mmCIF file of C-alpha atoms in Angstrom:
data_model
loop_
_atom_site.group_PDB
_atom_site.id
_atom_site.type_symbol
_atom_site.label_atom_id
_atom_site.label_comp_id
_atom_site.label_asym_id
_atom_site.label_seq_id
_atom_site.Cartn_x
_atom_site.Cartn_y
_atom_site.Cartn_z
ATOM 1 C CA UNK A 1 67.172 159.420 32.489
ATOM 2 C CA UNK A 2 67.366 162.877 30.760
ATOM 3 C CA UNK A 3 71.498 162.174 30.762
ATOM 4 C CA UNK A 4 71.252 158.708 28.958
ATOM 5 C CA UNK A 5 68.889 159.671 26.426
ATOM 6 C CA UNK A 6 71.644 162.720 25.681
ATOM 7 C CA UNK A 7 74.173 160.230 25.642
ATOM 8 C CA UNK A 8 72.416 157.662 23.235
ATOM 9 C CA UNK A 9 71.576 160.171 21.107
ATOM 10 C CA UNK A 10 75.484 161.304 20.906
ATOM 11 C CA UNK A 11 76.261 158.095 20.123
ATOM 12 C CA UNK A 12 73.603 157.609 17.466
ATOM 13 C CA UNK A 13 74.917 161.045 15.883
ATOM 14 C CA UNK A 14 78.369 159.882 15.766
ATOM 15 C CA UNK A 15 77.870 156.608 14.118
ATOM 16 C CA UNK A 16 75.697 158.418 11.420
ATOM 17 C CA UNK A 17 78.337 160.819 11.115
ATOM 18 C CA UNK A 18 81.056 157.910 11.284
ATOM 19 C CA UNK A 19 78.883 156.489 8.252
ATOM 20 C CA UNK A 20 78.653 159.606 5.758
ATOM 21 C CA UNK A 21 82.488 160.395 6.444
ATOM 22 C CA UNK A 22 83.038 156.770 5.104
ATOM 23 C CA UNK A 23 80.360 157.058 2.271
ATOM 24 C CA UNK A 24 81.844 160.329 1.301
ATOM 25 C CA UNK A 25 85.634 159.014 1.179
ATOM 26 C CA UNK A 26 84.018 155.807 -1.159
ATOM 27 C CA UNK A 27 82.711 157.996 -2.988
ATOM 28 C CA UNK A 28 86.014 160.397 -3.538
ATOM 29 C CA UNK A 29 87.622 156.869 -4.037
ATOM 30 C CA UNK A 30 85.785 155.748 -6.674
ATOM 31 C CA UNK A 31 86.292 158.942 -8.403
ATOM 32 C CA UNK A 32 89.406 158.609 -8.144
ATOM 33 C CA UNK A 33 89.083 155.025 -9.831
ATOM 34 C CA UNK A 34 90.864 153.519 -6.354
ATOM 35 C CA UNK A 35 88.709 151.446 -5.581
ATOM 36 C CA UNK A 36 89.185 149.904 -9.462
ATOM 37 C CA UNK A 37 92.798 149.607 -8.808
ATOM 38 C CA UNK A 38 92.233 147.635 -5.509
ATOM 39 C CA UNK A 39 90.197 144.815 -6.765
ATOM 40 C CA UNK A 40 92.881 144.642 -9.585
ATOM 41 C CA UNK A 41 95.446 144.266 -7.059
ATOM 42 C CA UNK A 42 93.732 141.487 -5.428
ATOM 43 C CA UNK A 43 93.285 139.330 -8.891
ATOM 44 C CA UNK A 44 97.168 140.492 -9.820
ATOM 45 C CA UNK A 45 97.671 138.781 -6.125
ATOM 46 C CA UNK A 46 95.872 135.723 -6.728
ATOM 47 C CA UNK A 47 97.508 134.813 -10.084
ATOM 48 C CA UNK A 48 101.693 135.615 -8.574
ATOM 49 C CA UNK A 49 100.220 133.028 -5.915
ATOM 50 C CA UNK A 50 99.448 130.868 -9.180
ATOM 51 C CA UNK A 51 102.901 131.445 -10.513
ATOM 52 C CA UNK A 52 104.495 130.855 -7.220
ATOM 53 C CA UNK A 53 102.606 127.552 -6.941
ATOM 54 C CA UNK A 54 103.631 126.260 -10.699
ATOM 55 C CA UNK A 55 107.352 126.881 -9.849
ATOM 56 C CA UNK A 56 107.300 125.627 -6.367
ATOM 57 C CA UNK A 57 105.583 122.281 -8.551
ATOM 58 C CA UNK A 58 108.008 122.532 -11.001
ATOM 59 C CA UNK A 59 110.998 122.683 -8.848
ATOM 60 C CA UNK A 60 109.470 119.809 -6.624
ATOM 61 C CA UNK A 61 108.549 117.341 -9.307
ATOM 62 C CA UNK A 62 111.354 118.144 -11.529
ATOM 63 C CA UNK A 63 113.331 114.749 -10.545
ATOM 64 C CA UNK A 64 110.273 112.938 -10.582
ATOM 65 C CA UNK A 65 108.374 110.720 -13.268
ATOM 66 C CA UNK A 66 104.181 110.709 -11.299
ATOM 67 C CA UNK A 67 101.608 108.341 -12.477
ATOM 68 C CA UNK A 68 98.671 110.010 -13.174
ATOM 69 C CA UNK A 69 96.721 108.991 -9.671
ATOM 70 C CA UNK A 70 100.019 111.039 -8.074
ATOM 71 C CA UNK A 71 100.057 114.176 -10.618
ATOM 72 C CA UNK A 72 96.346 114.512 -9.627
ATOM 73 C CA UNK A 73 97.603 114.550 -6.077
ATOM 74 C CA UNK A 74 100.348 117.150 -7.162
ATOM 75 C CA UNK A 75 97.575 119.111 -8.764
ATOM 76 C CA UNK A 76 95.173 119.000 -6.003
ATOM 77 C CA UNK A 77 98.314 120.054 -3.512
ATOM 78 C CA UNK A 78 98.476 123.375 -6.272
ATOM 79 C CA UNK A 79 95.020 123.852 -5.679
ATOM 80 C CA UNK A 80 94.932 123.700 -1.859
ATOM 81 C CA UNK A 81 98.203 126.309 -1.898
ATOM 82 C CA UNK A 82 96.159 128.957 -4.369
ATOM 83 C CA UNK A 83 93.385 128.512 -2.296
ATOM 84 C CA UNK A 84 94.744 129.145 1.169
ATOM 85 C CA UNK A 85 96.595 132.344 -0.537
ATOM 86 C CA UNK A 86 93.421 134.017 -1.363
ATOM 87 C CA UNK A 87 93.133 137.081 0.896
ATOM 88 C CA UNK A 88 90.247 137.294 2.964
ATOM 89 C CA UNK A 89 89.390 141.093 2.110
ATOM 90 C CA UNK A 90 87.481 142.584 -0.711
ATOM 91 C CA UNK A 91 88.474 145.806 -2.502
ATOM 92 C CA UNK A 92 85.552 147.194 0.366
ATOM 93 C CA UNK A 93 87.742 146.178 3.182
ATOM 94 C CA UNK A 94 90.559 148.102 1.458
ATOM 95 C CA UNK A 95 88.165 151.067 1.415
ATOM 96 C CA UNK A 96 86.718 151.041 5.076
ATOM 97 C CA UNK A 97 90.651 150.460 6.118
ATOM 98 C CA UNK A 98 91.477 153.478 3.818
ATOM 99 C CA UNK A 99 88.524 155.546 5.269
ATOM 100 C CA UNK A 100 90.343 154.692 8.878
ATOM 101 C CA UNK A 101 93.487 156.235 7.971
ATOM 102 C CA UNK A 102 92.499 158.730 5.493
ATOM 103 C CA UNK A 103 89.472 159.590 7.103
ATOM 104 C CA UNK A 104 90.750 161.769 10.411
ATOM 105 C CA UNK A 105 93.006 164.316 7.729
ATOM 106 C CA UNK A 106 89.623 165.404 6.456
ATOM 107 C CA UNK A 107 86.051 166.928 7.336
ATOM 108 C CA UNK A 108 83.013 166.357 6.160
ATOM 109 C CA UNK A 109 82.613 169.880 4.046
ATOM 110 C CA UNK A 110 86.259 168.918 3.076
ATOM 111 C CA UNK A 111 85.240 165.696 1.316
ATOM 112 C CA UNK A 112 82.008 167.323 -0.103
ATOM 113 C CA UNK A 113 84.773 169.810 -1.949
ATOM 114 C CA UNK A 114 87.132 166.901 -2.994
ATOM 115 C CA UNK A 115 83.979 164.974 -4.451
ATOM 116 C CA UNK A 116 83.049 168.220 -6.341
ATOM 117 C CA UNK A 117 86.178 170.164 -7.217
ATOM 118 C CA UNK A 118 89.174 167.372 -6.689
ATOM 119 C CA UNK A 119 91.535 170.147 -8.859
ATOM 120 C CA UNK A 120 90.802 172.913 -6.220
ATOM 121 C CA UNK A 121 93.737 173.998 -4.092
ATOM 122 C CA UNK A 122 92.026 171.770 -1.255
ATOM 123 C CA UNK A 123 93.274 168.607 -3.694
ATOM 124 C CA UNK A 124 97.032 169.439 -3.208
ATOM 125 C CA UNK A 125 95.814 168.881 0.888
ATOM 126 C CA UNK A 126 94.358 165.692 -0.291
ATOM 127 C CA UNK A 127 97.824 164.409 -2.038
ATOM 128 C CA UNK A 128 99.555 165.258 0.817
ATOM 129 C CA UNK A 129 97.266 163.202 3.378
ATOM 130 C CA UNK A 130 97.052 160.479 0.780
ATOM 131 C CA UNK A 131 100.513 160.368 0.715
ATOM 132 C CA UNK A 132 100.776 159.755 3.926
ATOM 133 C CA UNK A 133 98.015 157.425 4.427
ATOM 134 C CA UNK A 134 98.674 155.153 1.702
ATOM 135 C CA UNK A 135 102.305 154.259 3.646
ATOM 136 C CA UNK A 136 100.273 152.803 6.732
ATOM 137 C CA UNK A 137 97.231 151.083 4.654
ATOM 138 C CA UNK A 138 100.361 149.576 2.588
ATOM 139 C CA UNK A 139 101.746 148.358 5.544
ATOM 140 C CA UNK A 140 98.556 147.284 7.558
ATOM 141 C CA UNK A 141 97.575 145.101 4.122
ATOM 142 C CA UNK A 142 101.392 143.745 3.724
ATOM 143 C CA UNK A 143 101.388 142.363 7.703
ATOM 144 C CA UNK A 144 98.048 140.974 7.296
ATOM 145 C CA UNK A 145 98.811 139.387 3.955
ATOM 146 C CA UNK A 146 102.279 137.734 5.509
ATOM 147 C CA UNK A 147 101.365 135.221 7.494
ATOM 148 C CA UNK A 148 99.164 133.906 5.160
ATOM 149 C CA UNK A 149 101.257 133.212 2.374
ATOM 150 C CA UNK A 150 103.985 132.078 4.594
ATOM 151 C CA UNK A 151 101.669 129.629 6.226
ATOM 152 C CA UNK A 152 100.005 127.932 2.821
ATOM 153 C CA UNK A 153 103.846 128.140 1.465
ATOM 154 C CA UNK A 154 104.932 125.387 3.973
ATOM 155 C CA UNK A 155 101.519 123.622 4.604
ATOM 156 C CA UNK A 156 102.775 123.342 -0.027
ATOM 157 C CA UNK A 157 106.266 122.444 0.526
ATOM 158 C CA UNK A 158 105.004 119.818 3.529
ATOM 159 C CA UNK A 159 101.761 118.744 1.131
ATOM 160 C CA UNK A 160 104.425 118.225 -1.828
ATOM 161 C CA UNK A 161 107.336 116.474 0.157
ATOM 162 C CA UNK A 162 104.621 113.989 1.528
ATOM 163 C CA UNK A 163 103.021 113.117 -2.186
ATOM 164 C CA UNK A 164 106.623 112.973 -3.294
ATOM 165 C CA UNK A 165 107.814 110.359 -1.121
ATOM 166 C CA UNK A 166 104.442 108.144 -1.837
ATOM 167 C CA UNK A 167 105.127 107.937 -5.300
ATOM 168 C CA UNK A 168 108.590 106.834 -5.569
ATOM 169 C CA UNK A 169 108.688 107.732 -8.840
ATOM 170 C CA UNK A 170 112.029 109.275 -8.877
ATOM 171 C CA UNK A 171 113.825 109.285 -12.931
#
């Protein structure tokens, strides 16, 4: 009994120590105005999806002459596509991923001395981990972002093709 009580408490002790690491690199983030930059990402995402949907429309209906029950189809299609382009994380999800990677290069009396002094000589440590880290939470966000445009992209293209051949409204 003595041993499981030792254990539980380890485990308790680590997840509260799990959870200040990660409130201590949010907090370094935000200094750094990161976490800012991430959410802009995401809305900079969401309208090239726009974009990509208005030329993908453009190029599809180009030929084509719609009455106005099939451009509301058309535009409903464009609506569907931005929708199912919208990444499922938040700017937080970009910060717990970032405390994954980032978060083994550093202690917690490390972080407490980034949050306080980031131009110490302990922030040209930071740059270098960042550096690092930032090429694999690139990459982990790029692979989880692919398959989701490439799946609304042809669920578009098939949406389009079918609306296209109902109207047979060709010029």
């Amino acid at each position: 009994m003595r041993y499981l009580v030792a254990a539980l408490s380890i485990v308790v002790a680590s997840q509260a120590f799990a959870d200040t690491k990660t409130q201590k690199i949010e907090e370094l983030l935000r200094a750094q105005g990161l976490v800012d930059t991430w959410a802009q990402q995401i809305e900079r995402g969401k309208e090239y999806n726009k974009q990509v949907a208005q030329q993908v429309m453009g190029q599809m209906t180009a030929k084509l002459a719609p009455n106005e029950d099939f451009k509301k189809r058309f535009d409903a299609a464009s609506d569907k596509f931005i929708e199912s382009t919208v990444t499922p994380w938040t700017a937080d999800d970009m910060v717990a991923a970032w405390a994954k990677f980032y978060g083994p290069g550093f202690t917690e009396p490390e972080l407490d001395q980034l949050i306080a002094f980031y131009s110490s000589p302990l922030a040209q440590k930071e740059i270098q981990v960042s550096r690092a880290a930032l090429e694999k939470f690139t990459l982990h966000f790029q692979q989880l972002n692919q398959p989701i445009i490439e799946k609304a992209t042809n669920q578009y293209m098939q949406d389009l093709q079918i609306i296209a051949a109902e109207c047979n409204c060709a010029k």
